[in-house]
PDB file of C-alpha atoms in Angstrom:
ATOM      1  CA  UNK R   1       0.506  11.278  -8.718  1.00 92.00           C
ATOM      2  CA  UNK R   2      -0.858  11.193  -5.165  1.00 97.00           C
ATOM      3  CA  UNK R   3      -0.376   8.002  -3.140  1.00 98.00           C
ATOM      4  CA  UNK R   4      -2.285   6.921  -0.038  1.00 98.00           C
ATOM      5  CA  UNK R   5      -1.376   3.796   1.912  1.00 98.00           C
ATOM      6  CA  UNK R   6      -3.624   1.838   4.243  1.00 98.00           C
ATOM      7  CA  UNK R   7      -3.780  -1.493   6.013  1.00 98.00           C
ATOM      8  CA  UNK R   8      -1.094  -1.095   8.642  1.00 98.00           C
ATOM      9  CA  UNK R   9      -1.835  -2.681  11.984  1.00 97.00           C
ATOM     10  CA  UNK R  10      -0.548  -4.514  15.035  1.00 98.00           C
ATOM     11  CA  UNK R  11       0.025  -8.191  14.236  1.00 98.00           C
ATOM     12  CA  UNK R  12       1.548 -11.125  16.079  1.00 98.00           C
ATOM     13  CA  UNK R  13       4.738 -12.829  14.893  1.00 98.00           C
ATOM     14  CA  UNK R  14       3.949 -15.377  12.229  1.00 98.00           C
ATOM     15  CA  UNK R  15       0.850 -13.476  11.208  1.00 98.00           C
ATOM     16  CA  UNK R  16      -0.187 -11.947   7.903  1.00 98.00           C
ATOM     17  CA  UNK R  17      -1.180  -8.515   6.701  1.00 98.00           C
ATOM     18  CA  UNK R  18      -1.909  -6.861   3.361  1.00 98.00           C
ATOM     19  CA  UNK R  19      -1.132  -3.232   2.689  1.00 98.00           C
ATOM     20  CA  UNK R  20      -2.809  -1.197  -0.040  1.00 98.00           C
ATOM     21  CA  UNK R  21      -1.759   1.948  -1.841  1.00 98.00           C
ATOM     22  CA  UNK R  22      -4.227   3.864  -3.982  1.00 98.00           C
ATOM     23  CA  UNK R  23      -2.934   6.270  -6.615  1.00 97.00           C
ATOM     24  CA  UNK R  24      -4.741   9.294  -7.969  1.00 96.00           C
ATOM     25  CA  UNK R  25      -3.970  12.256 -10.173  1.00 93.00           C
ATOM     26  CA  UNK R  26      -1.970  10.394 -12.758  1.00 88.00           C
ATOM     27  CA  UNK R  27      -2.074   7.541 -15.238  1.00 94.00           C
ATOM     28  CA  UNK R  28      -1.349   4.578 -12.988  1.00 96.00           C
ATOM     29  CA  UNK R  29       0.052   2.400 -15.751  1.00 94.00           C
ATOM     30  CA  UNK R  30       2.762   5.000 -16.390  1.00 94.00           C
ATOM     31  CA  UNK R  31       4.301   4.159 -13.038  1.00 96.00           C
ATOM     32  CA  UNK R  32       6.648   1.580 -11.677  1.00 97.00           C
ATOM     33  CA  UNK R  33       5.510   1.096  -8.084  1.00 98.00           C
ATOM     34  CA  UNK R  34       7.404   0.052  -4.988  1.00 98.00           C
ATOM     35  CA  UNK R  35       7.210  -0.447  -1.264  1.00 98.00           C
ATOM     36  CA  UNK R  36       9.835   0.756   1.178  1.00 98.00           C
ATOM     37  CA  UNK R  37       9.957   0.677   4.949  1.00 98.00           C
ATOM     38  CA  UNK R  38      11.616   2.618   7.710  1.00 98.00           C
ATOM     39  CA  UNK R  39      12.134   1.465  11.265  1.00 97.00           C
ATOM     40  CA  UNK R  40      12.843   3.960  14.075  1.00 93.00           C
ATOM     41  CA  UNK R  41      16.427   5.155  13.948  1.00 95.00           C
ATOM     42  CA  UNK R  42      17.117   3.453  10.631  1.00 97.00           C
ATOM     43  CA  UNK R  43      17.251   4.544   7.030  1.00 97.00           C
ATOM     44  CA  UNK R  44      14.390   3.909   4.657  1.00 98.00           C
ATOM     45  CA  UNK R  45      14.972   0.582   2.914  1.00 98.00           C
ATOM     46  CA  UNK R  46      13.692  -1.105  -0.206  1.00 98.00           C
ATOM     47  CA  UNK R  47      11.123  -3.880   0.160  1.00 98.00           C
ATOM     48  CA  UNK R  48       9.715  -4.653  -3.287  1.00 98.00           C
ATOM     49  CA  UNK R  49       8.987  -3.156  -6.690  1.00 98.00           C
ATOM     50  CA  UNK R  50       6.680  -4.049  -9.567  1.00 98.00           C
ATOM     51  CA  UNK R  51       6.612  -3.029 -13.213  1.00 96.00           C
ATOM     52  CA  UNK R  52       3.794  -1.018 -14.737  1.00 95.00           C
ATOM     53  CA  UNK R  53       2.083  -4.099 -16.124  1.00 93.00           C
ATOM     54  CA  UNK R  54       2.733  -6.278 -13.101  1.00 92.00           C
ATOM     55  CA  UNK R  55       4.781  -8.809 -15.027  1.00 94.00           C
ATOM     56  CA  UNK R  56       8.096  -8.103 -13.323  1.00 96.00           C
ATOM     57  CA  UNK R  57       8.974  -7.667  -9.673  1.00 97.00           C
ATOM     58  CA  UNK R  58      11.960  -7.555  -7.367  1.00 97.00           C
ATOM     59  CA  UNK R  59      12.304  -8.128  -3.646  1.00 98.00           C
ATOM     60  CA  UNK R  60      14.720  -7.392  -0.873  1.00 98.00           C
ATOM     61  CA  UNK R  61      16.437 -10.547   0.349  1.00 98.00           C
ATOM     62  CA  UNK R  62      14.943 -10.035   3.795  1.00 97.00           C
ATOM     63  CA  UNK R  63      11.376 -10.418   2.531  1.00 98.00           C
ATOM     64  CA  UNK R  64      11.670 -12.699  -0.494  1.00 98.00           C
ATOM     65  CA  UNK R  65       9.413 -15.713  -0.097  1.00 98.00           C
ATOM     66  CA  UNK R  66       7.327 -14.025   2.599  1.00 98.00           C
ATOM     67  CA  UNK R  67       6.058 -10.848   0.922  1.00 98.00           C
ATOM     68  CA  UNK R  68       4.284 -10.465  -2.424  1.00 98.00           C
ATOM     69  CA  UNK R  69       3.837  -7.242  -4.354  1.00 98.00           C
ATOM     70  CA  UNK R  70       0.963  -6.997  -6.811  1.00 98.00           C
ATOM     71  CA  UNK R  71      -1.092  -4.354  -8.552  1.00 98.00           C
ATOM     72  CA  UNK R  72      -4.589  -3.911  -9.932  1.00 97.00           C
ATOM     73  CA  UNK R  73      -4.385  -1.295 -12.644  1.00 97.00           C
ATOM     74  CA  UNK R  74      -8.151  -1.132 -12.963  1.00 97.00           C
ATOM     75  CA  UNK R  75      -8.286   0.026  -9.329  1.00 97.00           C
ATOM     76  CA  UNK R  76      -5.121   2.164  -9.414  1.00 97.00           C
ATOM     77  CA  UNK R  77      -3.897   0.127  -6.470  1.00 98.00           C
ATOM     78  CA  UNK R  78      -0.694  -1.630  -5.495  1.00 98.00           C
ATOM     79  CA  UNK R  79      -0.631  -4.204  -2.714  1.00 98.00           C
ATOM     80  CA  UNK R  80       1.939  -5.729  -0.408  1.00 98.00           C
ATOM     81  CA  UNK R  81       0.895  -9.078   1.037  1.00 98.00           C
ATOM     82  CA  UNK R  82       3.020  -9.981   4.026  1.00 98.00           C
ATOM     83  CA  UNK R  83       3.179 -13.453   5.543  1.00 98.00           C
ATOM     84  CA  UNK R  84       5.231 -15.036   8.322  1.00 98.00           C
ATOM     85  CA  UNK R  85       5.788 -11.631   9.842  1.00 98.00           C
ATOM     86  CA  UNK R  86       8.745 -11.172  12.151  1.00 98.00           C
ATOM     87  CA  UNK R  87       9.564  -8.650  14.867  1.00 97.00           C
ATOM     88  CA  UNK R  88      12.090  -7.067  12.525  1.00 97.00           C
ATOM     89  CA  UNK R  89       9.367  -6.296   9.980  1.00 98.00           C
ATOM     90  CA  UNK R  90       8.102  -3.591  12.325  1.00 98.00           C
ATOM     91  CA  UNK R  91       8.325  -0.281  10.470  1.00 98.00           C
ATOM     92  CA  UNK R  92       6.437   2.439   8.701  1.00 98.00           C
ATOM     93  CA  UNK R  93       5.744   1.176   5.198  1.00 98.00           C
ATOM     94  CA  UNK R  94       5.766   3.617   2.303  1.00 98.00           C
ATOM     95  CA  UNK R  95       4.372   3.310  -1.186  1.00 98.00           C
ATOM     96  CA  UNK R  96       6.414   4.920  -3.948  1.00 98.00           C
ATOM     97  CA  UNK R  97       6.047   5.457  -7.667  1.00 97.00           C
ATOM     98  CA  UNK R  98       8.058   6.677 -10.611  1.00 97.00           C
ATOM     99  CA  UNK R  99       7.676   6.855 -14.388  1.00 95.00           C
ATOM    100  CA  UNK R 100      11.096   5.305 -14.849  1.00 91.00           C
ATOM    101  CA  UNK R 101      11.139   1.649 -15.913  1.00 87.00           C
ATOM    102  CA  UNK R 102      14.384   0.945 -14.062  1.00 89.00           C
ATOM    103  CA  UNK R 103      12.648  -0.701 -11.070  1.00 93.00           C
ATOM    104  CA  UNK R 104      15.301   0.635  -8.791  1.00 94.00           C
ATOM    105  CA  UNK R 105      15.943  -0.238  -5.163  1.00 97.00           C
ATOM    106  CA  UNK R 106      16.967   3.201  -3.997  1.00 96.00           C
ATOM    107  CA  UNK R 107      14.824   5.943  -2.498  1.00 97.00           C
ATOM    108  CA  UNK R 108      16.226   8.273  -5.141  1.00 96.00           C
ATOM    109  CA  UNK R 109      14.698   6.084  -7.863  1.00 97.00           C
ATOM    110  CA  UNK R 110      11.169   7.186  -6.935  1.00 97.00           C
ATOM    111  CA  UNK R 111       9.763  10.695  -7.197  1.00 97.00           C
ATOM    112  CA  UNK R 112       6.367  10.145  -5.600  1.00 97.00           C
ATOM    113  CA  UNK R 113       5.709   8.943  -2.053  1.00 98.00           C
ATOM    114  CA  UNK R 114       2.795   8.251   0.218  1.00 98.00           C
ATOM    115  CA  UNK R 115       2.563   9.273   3.864  1.00 97.00           C
ATOM    116  CA  UNK R 116       3.207   5.782   5.215  1.00 98.00           C
ATOM    117  CA  UNK R 117       1.294   3.214   7.232  1.00 98.00           C
ATOM    118  CA  UNK R 118       2.539   1.646  10.461  1.00 98.00           C
ATOM    119  CA  UNK R 119       3.093  -2.093  10.798  1.00 98.00           C
ATOM    120  CA  UNK R 120       3.944  -3.379  14.257  1.00 98.00           C
ATOM    121  CA  UNK R 121       4.808  -7.006  14.841  1.00 98.00           C
ATOM    122  CA  UNK R 122       4.509  -7.806  18.519  1.00 97.00           C
ATOM    123  CA  UNK R 123       3.275 -10.531  20.818  1.00 95.00           C
TER     124      UNK R 123
END
């Protein structure tokens, strides 16, 4: 499956942003989807994951209550809605997918990755 993210931007602290990831070349409902992020000089870290049907999700502690992952299987799209953004949310955000139902939090749990979209939180 091929994944393409969009929606990254420059946003002020406290602001909101929604990222999108469109999948093609596969059966979208076969895939558990996730968002990761990577800040300069840091390792890629888990943000959120969602089951194939959208009924289950998991979040990193650092974003729980502020970010929401969702998916529209009719549009082959997964979203990450981000609210109350902080300086430390600045990173390149990556969409990931895998046919496993584990809903893992590790980069090794996902076989397919997008190219990333940049989110910068700055005043």
